[in-house]
Amino acid sequence: MTAKNRICLWYDGDAEEAARFYAETFPNSAVGRVTRAPGDYPSGEEGDVITVDFTVLGIPCLSLNGGSTFTHSKAFSFQVATETQEETDRYWNAIVSNDGAESMCGWCKDKWGLSWQITPKVLTEALSHPDPAAAKRAFEAMMEMQKIDIAKIEAALAGD
C-alpha cells in the first residue's frame, strides 16, 4: 500500500542502490516495490529502474531516478537519534565508509550526497539543559566534533 505522504529523493541512476543501502544500514527499513520503465524514453531504456518504494527508520520514501538535473543539499537531511556511542558509531561509520564524507557537529553525507545528522539523544538533551552555562559548554564541545562523542558531551555538561 502506498503511503499517503512520503519523502521523494532524487537520484541519478542509482535510486535502487541507495534504497538498498539504507535498508541494510538502519533498523525498521526495507525496500518495497521497484518500478521499471515499460518502454524506452528520452533518457533511458525499457527495464531501467524509475522509482523505488522504501522505508528508512519507519519513514516512507520513494527514490526517483530523475537524472543529473538536481542534487541533494544540506537543506534536507535525515536526523537519526541514537542512544549509545556504539549506535552512533555504527551509523556514522556505515555512511562515511561507503564513499560518504564527514562534516561537523554530527553531520555526514552519503555517497549520493544525501545529508545525515547522527545525533545522540544526550546531545539534544544537553543543548536544552536548564543551566545555560552547561548547555553552552556542551554546545562548544559539539562545535569541535565531526562524529559526536557522547563521553565528551557528558564531560562538558558536567563541567569537567
XYZ file of C-alpha atoms in Angstrom:
160
model
C 0.000 0.000 0.000
C 1.363 3.414 -0.957
C 1.723 5.886 1.908
C -0.474 9.000 1.702
C 2.591 11.171 2.257
C 6.211 10.181 1.740
C 9.583 11.700 1.040
C 10.740 11.632 -2.582
C 14.505 11.605 -3.060
C 16.088 12.304 -6.462
C 18.961 10.167 -7.751
C 20.993 9.983 -10.928
C 20.523 6.339 -11.900
C 21.293 4.694 -8.562
C 17.987 5.009 -6.697
C 17.773 1.267 -6.076
C 21.353 1.025 -4.785
C 20.726 3.872 -2.350
C 17.432 2.416 -1.092
C 19.062 -0.983 -0.546
C 21.968 0.599 1.359
C 19.580 2.468 3.672
C 17.509 -0.680 4.240
C 20.634 -2.688 5.125
C 22.029 0.037 7.398
C 19.073 1.176 9.509
C 16.503 -0.800 11.516
C 12.836 -0.589 10.602
C 13.852 -0.101 6.965
C 13.027 -2.094 3.849
C 12.912 -1.937 0.077
C 9.465 -2.378 -1.437
C 8.272 -2.037 -4.995
C 10.845 -1.357 -7.718
C 9.180 0.210 -10.769
C 10.858 -0.252 -14.139
C 10.253 1.659 -17.345
C 7.713 -0.192 -19.510
C 9.349 1.217 -22.641
C 12.189 3.362 -23.909
C 12.121 7.069 -23.030
C 14.342 10.090 -23.803
C 16.872 9.455 -21.010
C 16.557 5.699 -20.616
C 15.518 2.320 -21.855
C 12.830 -0.218 -21.203
C 13.587 -2.034 -17.959
C 15.528 0.811 -16.310
C 14.589 1.442 -12.675
C 12.416 4.560 -12.478
C 11.354 4.535 -8.814
C 11.879 2.504 -5.667
C 9.472 2.452 -2.729
C 11.319 2.016 0.559
C 11.228 2.900 4.224
C 14.126 4.198 6.264
C 13.723 4.100 10.038
C 9.979 3.723 9.510
C 9.690 6.773 7.232
C 8.059 6.019 3.874
C 10.187 7.184 0.956
C 10.352 6.997 -2.794
C 13.623 7.211 -4.666
C 13.396 8.541 -8.199
C 15.989 8.108 -10.928
C 15.488 11.594 -12.302
C 18.912 12.219 -13.808
C 21.615 14.750 -13.054
C 19.468 17.915 -13.136
C 19.064 18.116 -9.341
C 21.376 17.118 -6.496
C 20.942 16.739 -2.757
C 21.888 19.575 -0.406
C 22.060 20.139 3.357
C 18.674 21.839 3.051
C 17.291 18.326 3.577
C 18.706 15.724 5.917
C 17.659 12.725 7.927
C 18.301 13.190 11.636
C 18.871 9.882 13.398
C 18.535 9.966 17.193
C 20.905 7.475 18.795
C 21.026 6.045 22.318
C 24.651 4.938 22.650
C 28.110 5.635 21.281
C 28.079 2.193 19.688
C 24.889 3.025 17.769
C 26.251 6.461 16.826
C 29.492 4.905 15.577
C 27.686 2.162 13.650
C 25.509 4.532 11.597
C 28.218 7.159 11.128
C 30.792 4.607 10.032
C 28.361 2.850 7.676
C 27.635 6.106 5.858
C 31.168 7.508 5.814
C 32.928 4.232 4.941
C 30.624 3.707 1.946
C 32.225 6.584 0.000
C 30.499 9.154 2.199
C 32.021 12.239 3.806
C 32.354 13.554 7.332
C 31.176 17.016 8.262
C 30.893 18.923 11.522
C 28.551 18.666 14.511
C 27.273 15.154 13.813
C 26.576 15.713 10.108
C 27.811 13.411 7.380
C 26.942 12.872 3.754
C 26.370 9.577 1.998
C 27.871 8.676 -1.376
C 24.776 10.003 -3.146
C 25.083 13.418 -1.490
C 22.227 12.965 1.000
C 22.955 14.545 4.384
C 22.520 12.693 7.665
C 22.656 14.008 11.220
C 23.703 11.211 13.551
C 22.615 12.795 16.816
C 22.915 11.136 20.222
C 19.905 11.920 22.413
C 22.305 13.055 25.144
C 23.414 15.900 22.858
C 19.855 17.043 22.181
C 19.139 16.994 25.911
C 22.409 18.787 26.751
C 21.717 21.636 24.332
C 18.409 22.322 26.064
C 19.792 21.891 29.589
C 18.132 24.212 32.148
C 21.570 25.537 33.194
C 22.608 27.883 30.361
C 26.306 27.510 31.244
C 26.106 23.719 30.985
C 24.244 23.951 27.660
C 26.897 26.357 26.368
C 29.731 24.006 27.355
C 28.026 21.116 25.571
C 27.423 23.308 22.517
C 31.054 24.404 22.419
C 32.212 20.792 22.708
C 29.894 19.772 19.852
C 31.221 22.588 17.647
C 34.680 20.940 17.757
C 33.434 17.496 16.706
C 32.643 15.743 13.486
C 31.114 12.487 14.788
C 29.586 13.199 18.204
C 31.487 11.750 21.157
C 28.941 11.143 23.925
C 31.580 10.968 26.701
C 32.917 14.401 25.718
C 29.421 15.891 25.650
C 28.686 14.433 29.095
C 32.024 15.759 30.428
C 31.337 19.226 29.039
C 27.847 19.166 30.539
C 29.322 18.281 33.929
C 31.972 20.993 33.626
C 34.901 18.532 33.502
